Coordinates of C-alpha atoms in Angstrom, one line a residue:
M384 CA 61.8 38.0 -45.2
R385 CA 63.5 39.4 -42.1
H386 CA 62.8 43.0 -43.3
K387 CA 59.2 42.1 -43.9
C388 CA 58.9 40.7 -40.3
H389 CA 60.5 43.9 -39.0
Q390 CA 57.8 46.0 -40.7
I391 CA 55.1 43.8 -39.2
W392 CA 56.5 43.9 -35.7
G393 CA 57.0 47.7 -36.0
R394 CA 53.3 48.2 -36.5
L395 CA 52.3 46.1 -33.5
L396 CA 51.3 47.7 -30.3
L397 CA 50.8 44.4 -28.5
V398 CA 50.7 40.8 -29.5
A399 CA 49.2 38.3 -27.1
F400 CA 49.3 34.6 -27.8
C401 CA 47.8 33.6 -24.5
A402 CA 47.2 35.6 -21.3
P403 CA 49.3 34.5 -18.4
S404 CA 47.7 33.5 -15.1
A405 CA 47.6 35.8 -12.1
V406 CA 51.0 36.8 -10.9
G407 CA 51.9 36.7 -7.2
A408 CA 54.4 35.4 -4.7
A409 CA 53.9 31.9 -6.1
G410 CA 53.2 33.0 -9.6
P411 CA 54.1 31.2 -12.9
P412 CA 57.6 30.8 -14.1
L413 CA 58.1 33.9 -16.2
L414 CA 61.0 35.0 -18.4
L415 CA 61.5 38.5 -19.8
S416 CA 63.5 39.1 -22.9
G417 CA 64.6 42.6 -23.8
N418 CA 64.9 43.0 -27.6
E419 CA 67.2 45.6 -29.1
G420 CA 66.1 47.4 -32.3
K421 CA 68.6 50.2 -32.6
I422 CA 72.0 48.4 -32.3
D423 CA 73.4 45.6 -34.5
L424 CA 76.4 43.5 -33.4
T425 CA 76.9 41.5 -36.5
P426 CA 79.5 43.9 -38.1
G427 CA 81.9 42.9 -35.3
V428 CA 81.3 46.1 -33.3
A429 CA 78.2 47.7 -31.9
T430 CA 76.7 49.6 -34.8
F431 CA 73.7 52.0 -34.5
V432 CA 71.0 51.5 -37.1
P433 CA 69.5 54.9 -38.1
H434 CA 65.7 55.2 -37.9
A435 CA 65.5 51.6 -36.5
P436 CA 62.2 50.0 -35.3
P437 CA 61.5 50.4 -31.6
D438 CA 62.9 48.2 -28.9
S439 CA 60.6 45.6 -27.4
L440 CA 60.1 43.3 -24.5
S441 CA 58.9 39.7 -24.7
I442 CA 57.1 38.0 -21.7
L443 CA 57.3 34.2 -21.7
D444 CA 55.0 32.1 -19.4
F445 CA 56.3 28.6 -18.8
S446 CA 53.3 27.4 -16.9
T447 CA 52.7 25.2 -20.0
F448 CA 54.9 24.0 -22.8
P449 CA 55.4 25.5 -25.3
P450 CA 55.3 28.7 -23.3
S451 CA 52.8 31.4 -24.0
V452 CA 54.3 34.6 -25.3
R453 CA 53.5 38.3 -25.2
H454 CA 55.4 41.0 -27.1
L455 CA 55.3 44.6 -25.8
V456 CA 56.6 47.1 -28.4
D457 CA 58.3 50.4 -27.7
V458 CA 60.0 49.6 -24.4
P459 CA 63.5 51.1 -24.8
N460 CA 66.3 48.8 -23.6
S461 CA 69.8 48.0 -24.8
V462 CA 72.4 45.4 -25.7
L463 CA 75.0 47.7 -24.3
G464 CA 75.3 46.2 -20.9
P465 CA 75.2 42.7 -19.4
P466 CA 72.1 40.6 -20.1
S467 CA 71.1 41.3 -16.5
N468 CA 69.7 44.7 -17.5
I469 CA 66.3 43.2 -16.4
A470 CA 65.2 42.0 -13.0
I471 CA 61.9 40.7 -11.6
A472 CA 60.9 41.3 -8.0
P473 CA 60.2 38.3 -5.8
N474 CA 56.4 39.0 -5.8
G475 CA 56.4 38.4 -9.5
R476 CA 54.6 41.6 -10.2
L477 CA 57.1 44.3 -10.6
A478 CA 59.9 44.2 -13.2
L479 CA 62.8 46.7 -13.7
I480 CA 64.1 47.3 -17.2
A481 CA 67.2 49.4 -17.6
N482 CA 67.3 51.9 -20.5
A483 CA 71.0 52.3 -20.9
V484 CA 71.6 54.3 -24.1
K485 CA 69.8 56.5 -26.6
P486 CA 70.6 57.7 -30.2
E487 CA 72.3 61.0 -30.3
P488 CA 69.7 63.5 -31.6
R489 CA 71.9 65.0 -34.3
N490 CA 73.8 61.9 -35.2
Q491 CA 71.6 58.8 -35.4
T492 CA 74.7 56.5 -35.8
N493 CA 76.1 57.5 -32.4
W494 CA 74.7 57.0 -28.9
L495 CA 74.6 58.8 -25.6
P496 CA 74.1 57.3 -22.1
E497 CA 70.5 57.3 -20.8
N498 CA 69.6 57.5 -17.1
F499 CA 66.4 55.7 -16.1
V500 CA 64.8 52.3 -15.4
H501 CA 61.3 51.3 -16.5
L502 CA 58.8 50.0 -14.0
L503 CA 56.7 47.2 -15.5
D504 CA 53.5 45.9 -14.0
L505 CA 53.4 42.2 -14.9
A506 CA 50.0 41.6 -13.3
A507 CA 48.2 44.3 -15.4
R508 CA 46.0 43.1 -18.3
P509 CA 47.8 43.7 -20.5
P510 CA 51.2 44.1 -18.8
G511 CA 52.7 47.4 -19.3
V512 CA 55.1 50.2 -18.2
V513 CA 53.7 52.1 -15.3
G514 CA 56.5 54.5 -14.5
R515 CA 60.3 55.1 -14.4
V516 CA 62.9 55.9 -11.8
V517 CA 66.0 58.1 -12.5
T518 CA 69.4 56.5 -12.0
G519 CA 73.0 57.3 -12.9
L520 CA 74.3 57.3 -16.4
Q521 CA 73.9 54.1 -18.5
P522 CA 72.1 51.9 -16.0
S523 CA 73.0 48.3 -16.7
G524 CA 73.0 45.2 -14.4
I525 CA 70.2 45.1 -11.8
S526 CA 69.8 43.0 -8.6
I527 CA 66.8 42.9 -6.3
R528 CA 67.1 41.9 -2.7
A529 CA 65.3 38.7 -1.6
D530 CA 62.8 40.7 0.5
G531 CA 61.8 42.7 -2.6
R532 CA 62.3 46.1 -0.9
L533 CA 65.6 47.2 -2.3
A534 CA 67.3 47.1 -5.7
L535 CA 70.8 48.0 -6.9
V536 CA 71.5 49.3 -10.4
A537 CA 75.1 49.5 -11.9
N538 CA 75.6 52.8 -13.7
R539 CA 78.2 51.8 -16.3
A540 CA 79.1 55.3 -17.6
E541 CA 79.2 56.8 -14.1
G542 CA 81.1 54.3 -12.0
T543 CA 78.3 54.2 -9.4
I544 CA 75.5 52.0 -8.0
S545 CA 72.0 53.4 -7.6
V546 CA 70.1 52.2 -4.5
L547 CA 66.4 52.0 -5.1
A548 CA 63.7 51.5 -2.5
L549 CA 60.8 49.4 -3.8
D550 CA 57.3 49.5 -2.6
G551 CA 54.6 47.7 -4.6
L552 CA 54.8 49.2 -8.1
S553 CA 56.9 52.2 -7.1
A554 CA 60.7 52.7 -6.9
T555 CA 62.5 55.6 -5.3
A556 CA 66.2 56.4 -5.7
T557 CA 67.5 56.8 -2.1
H558 CA 71.3 57.2 -2.5
T559 CA 74.2 56.5 -4.8
V560 CA 77.4 54.6 -4.1
K561 CA 80.7 55.5 -5.8
V562 CA 82.5 52.3 -6.9
C563 CA 85.1 53.3 -9.5
A564 CA 86.1 55.8 -12.1
P565 CA 83.6 56.0 -15.0
A566 CA 86.2 54.6 -17.4
D567 CA 86.5 51.4 -15.3
S568 CA 82.9 50.5 -16.2
V569 CA 80.9 49.0 -13.3
S570 CA 78.6 46.7 -15.3
D571 CA 76.7 44.3 -13.0
V572 CA 75.8 43.8 -9.4
A573 CA 74.6 40.8 -7.3
I574 CA 73.1 40.8 -3.8
S575 CA 73.7 37.8 -1.5
P576 CA 70.6 35.8 -0.4
D577 CA 70.9 37.1 3.2
G578 CA 71.0 40.7 1.9
R579 CA 74.2 41.6 3.7
L580 CA 76.7 42.0 0.9
A581 CA 76.8 42.6 -2.8
L582 CA 79.4 42.1 -5.6
A583 CA 79.8 44.6 -8.4
S584 CA 81.7 43.7 -11.6
V585 CA 84.2 46.5 -12.5
Q586 CA 84.7 45.4 -16.1
K587 CA 87.5 47.5 -17.4
G588 CA 89.2 47.7 -14.0
G589 CA 89.4 43.9 -13.9
Y590 CA 88.0 43.2 -10.4
L591 CA 84.9 42.7 -8.3
A592 CA 84.1 45.4 -5.8
L593 CA 82.6 44.3 -2.4
L594 CA 79.7 46.2 -1.1
E595 CA 78.1 46.1 2.4
L596 CA 74.4 46.3 3.0
R597 CA 73.0 47.4 6.4
A598 CA 69.3 47.7 6.5
D599 CA 68.5 49.9 3.5
T600 CA 72.0 51.6 3.4
V601 CA 74.6 50.4 0.9
S602 CA 78.3 51.3 1.2
A603 CA 81.5 50.4 -0.7
T604 CA 84.0 48.5 1.5
G605 CA 87.0 49.4 -0.7
R606 CA 87.8 45.7 -1.0
R607 CA 88.8 44.5 -4.6
I608 CA 88.6 40.8 -5.5
S609 CA 91.0 39.6 -8.2
V610 CA 89.3 37.8 -11.1
Y611 CA 90.1 36.4 -14.6
G612 CA 90.0 39.0 -17.4
Q613 CA 87.3 41.7 -17.6
P614 CA 84.3 40.6 -15.4
Y615 CA 80.9 41.2 -16.8
R616 CA 77.9 39.3 -15.5
C617 CA 78.2 38.3 -11.8
I618 CA 76.0 36.2 -9.6
I619 CA 75.9 34.6 -6.1
T620 CA 74.8 30.9 -5.5
P621 CA 71.5 30.4 -3.8
D622 CA 73.2 29.1 -0.6
G623 CA 75.2 32.3 -0.5
E624 CA 78.5 30.5 -0.4
L625 CA 80.1 31.3 -3.8
G626 CA 80.3 34.4 -6.0
L627 CA 80.7 33.8 -9.7
T628 CA 81.8 35.9 -12.6
A629 CA 83.0 35.3 -16.2
G630 CA 85.7 37.4 -17.7
Q631 CA 86.9 38.2 -21.2
G632 CA 90.5 38.3 -22.1
Y633 CA 91.8 39.6 -25.4
G634 CA 88.7 38.4 -27.2
N635 CA 90.3 37.0 -30.4
G636 CA 87.6 34.2 -30.7
L637 CA 90.2 31.4 -30.1
D638 CA 91.5 31.6 -26.5
H639 CA 89.4 30.1 -23.8
D640 CA 88.3 32.6 -21.1
A641 CA 87.4 31.6 -17.6
L642 CA 84.9 31.6 -14.8
T643 CA 86.2 32.9 -11.4
V644 CA 84.9 31.3 -8.3
I645 CA 84.9 33.4 -5.1
D646 CA 84.6 31.9 -1.6
L647 CA 82.2 34.3 0.2
K648 CA 82.5 32.3 3.5
A649 CA 86.3 32.7 3.6
A650 CA 87.9 35.2 5.9
P651 CA 88.7 37.3 4.1
I652 CA 86.6 36.7 1.0
R653 CA 88.8 35.6 -1.9
A654 CA 88.9 34.0 -5.4
V655 CA 89.6 30.3 -5.1
D656 CA 89.3 28.8 -8.6
Y657 CA 89.3 29.6 -12.3
V658 CA 87.3 27.3 -14.7
P659 CA 87.8 27.5 -18.5
L660 CA 84.6 28.2 -20.4
G661 CA 85.3 29.2 -24.0
A662 CA 86.0 32.3 -26.0
V663 CA 84.3 35.4 -24.8
P664 CA 81.7 34.5 -22.2
E665 CA 78.7 36.9 -22.4
S666 CA 76.5 35.7 -19.6
I667 CA 76.2 33.1 -16.8
E668 CA 73.3 31.9 -14.7
I669 CA 72.8 29.5 -11.8
S670 CA 69.9 27.0 -11.6
P671 CA 67.4 27.5 -8.9
D672 CA 68.8 24.6 -6.8
G673 CA 72.3 25.9 -7.3
R674 CA 73.7 22.6 -8.8
L675 CA 74.1 23.7 -12.4
L676 CA 75.7 26.7 -14.0
A677 CA 75.0 27.8 -17.6
A678 CA 77.3 30.1 -19.6
V679 CA 77.0 31.4 -23.2
V680 CA 80.2 32.1 -25.1
M681 CA 80.6 33.9 -28.3
N682 CA 83.1 31.4 -29.8
G683 CA 84.1 33.9 -32.5
S684 CA 80.5 34.4 -33.7
N685 CA 80.7 38.1 -32.6
L686 CA 83.6 38.8 -35.0
A687 CA 83.1 40.2 -38.4
T688 CA 82.6 37.6 -41.1
T689 CA 85.9 38.8 -42.7
D690 CA 87.8 37.9 -39.6
P691 CA 89.7 34.5 -40.0
N692 CA 88.6 33.5 -36.4
H693 CA 84.9 34.1 -37.2
Q694 CA 82.5 31.1 -36.4
P695 CA 78.9 30.8 -37.5
Y696 CA 77.7 29.6 -34.1
G697 CA 78.0 30.4 -30.4
E698 CA 78.1 27.8 -27.6
L699 CA 76.1 27.0 -24.5
V700 CA 78.3 25.6 -21.7
L701 CA 76.9 23.6 -18.8
L702 CA 78.8 23.1 -15.6
R703 CA 78.0 21.2 -12.4
R704 CA 78.8 22.1 -8.9
E705 CA 81.5 20.0 -7.2
G706 CA 82.0 21.1 -3.6
R707 CA 83.2 24.8 -3.7
T708 CA 83.7 25.0 -7.4
F709 CA 82.2 24.0 -10.8
R710 CA 83.3 21.6 -13.4
L711 CA 82.4 21.3 -17.1
R712 CA 79.6 18.9 -18.0
E713 CA 78.6 19.5 -21.6
R714 CA 78.6 21.9 -24.6
H715 CA 75.9 22.7 -27.1
R716 CA 76.0 24.8 -30.3
V717 CA 73.6 27.6 -30.4
G718 CA 73.0 30.6 -32.7
R719 CA 75.3 33.5 -33.4
I720 CA 76.2 36.0 -30.7
P721 CA 74.3 34.4 -27.8
E722 CA 73.5 37.1 -25.2
G723 CA 71.4 36.0 -22.3
V724 CA 70.8 32.6 -20.7
A725 CA 68.3 31.8 -17.9
F726 CA 66.7 28.9 -16.1
T727 CA 63.0 29.0 -15.4
S728 CA 62.2 29.3 -11.7
D729 CA 61.0 25.7 -11.6
G730 CA 64.4 24.5 -13.1
R731 CA 62.7 22.6 -15.9
Y732 CA 63.8 24.7 -18.9
L733 CA 66.7 26.9 -20.0
V734 CA 66.5 29.7 -22.6
V735 CA 69.3 31.1 -24.7
Q736 CA 69.1 34.4 -26.7
C737 CA 70.5 34.4 -30.3
H738 CA 71.0 38.1 -31.0
P739 CA 71.2 38.4 -34.9
D740 CA 68.8 35.5 -35.4
R741 CA 66.1 37.3 -33.4
E742 CA 65.1 34.1 -31.6
L743 CA 65.1 32.3 -28.3
R744 CA 66.1 28.7 -28.1
V745 CA 64.6 26.4 -25.4
F746 CA 66.4 23.5 -23.7
A747 CA 64.9 21.0 -21.3
V748 CA 66.7 20.4 -18.1
K749 CA 66.6 16.8 -16.7
G750 CA 68.9 14.7 -14.6
G751 CA 71.6 17.4 -14.7
H752 CA 71.7 17.5 -18.5
L753 CA 70.4 19.7 -21.3
R754 CA 68.3 18.6 -24.3
D755 CA 67.5 21.0 -27.1
T756 CA 63.7 20.9 -27.4
G757 CA 63.9 22.2 -31.0
H758 CA 61.4 24.9 -29.9
R759 CA 62.3 28.4 -31.2
I760 CA 60.6 31.6 -30.2
P761 CA 60.9 34.5 -32.7
V762 CA 61.1 38.0 -31.1
P763 CA 60.5 41.4 -32.6
G764 CA 64.1 42.6 -32.3
R765 CA 67.6 41.4 -31.4
P766 CA 67.3 39.7 -28.0
S767 CA 69.8 41.3 -25.7
S768 CA 68.8 40.9 -22.0
L769 CA 67.1 38.0 -20.2
R770 CA 65.9 37.4 -16.7
A771 CA 63.6 34.8 -15.0
S772 CA 61.2 35.3 -12.1
P773 CA 62.7 34.2 -8.8

């Protein structure tokens, strides 16, 4: 059945269930899901699928419930990188989608780093890719400044951050900031709400790098912030007070890994707390009001089925802010290998990607708690990156 669905999706150019309303500064609550076609994580390691169906992008409009859905086929993107490989500009019209890797031409079971970001016009009818901008090698996590005029892209295979100037539907690479050695794998970047600083997760190096923003110029300060494990996704709370990242330790599917809380108002900036989450956190996201933090953890579901620590489900973890840290509130079982998690911009819903199940699960958010709505959204490929409109 899954193979048959793959064939059907592969023939589609565009499927539109319901056209979203006009996109603008006060546009509808949108979510974008990047769906991987060429890489399968179920064997326990990232495995390239020769002659795979094309990658795709799904656009969810939560103006009504259930949300309307569009699927755009043949928009190359990748699971190799944090689920923040997508970003939506504050005006709700421009989206950036990182294309991190490509199959090696002479060996379809291997990959090479790619070096560009798609520019997607969400207001077009139908929405579509309108251009690209060249970045460093293996562009991954993306952050757009609150004024919508500047974006940062973490180049994972290069150890750099690309600085992009945004103007309407165009993007221009202005300069590159060296953060670390390529092997240290800078994976994600988050810009503070006031636009004065940014945090970059140096995954293999095991720290966060502090960047300084002055007007449209970005520079590395040389400051390294200690964190738990190997940081991947990193974010900053809406009030600009706290930086957050989740790190993986050994990754055996049993040991609980932790959230690191960084006090951005301290002098100097420093890590101030570590909060257990579960085994192998993949992504974290903050609610629009800054009161709730959601994390998805692998819980052993990313291990091969022959591994004694394999589990048939991942977990969604919800935490609530308490002063200058977060505390566990509740846990929910979700599908295997959960990748991205995101709150809608109105804070009413939360979406979780289930990679091998090729579906998105929708939770309702009310009174600081989550309720599984039971609504499942099938997508054309393995969902791998997820981002909501601001």
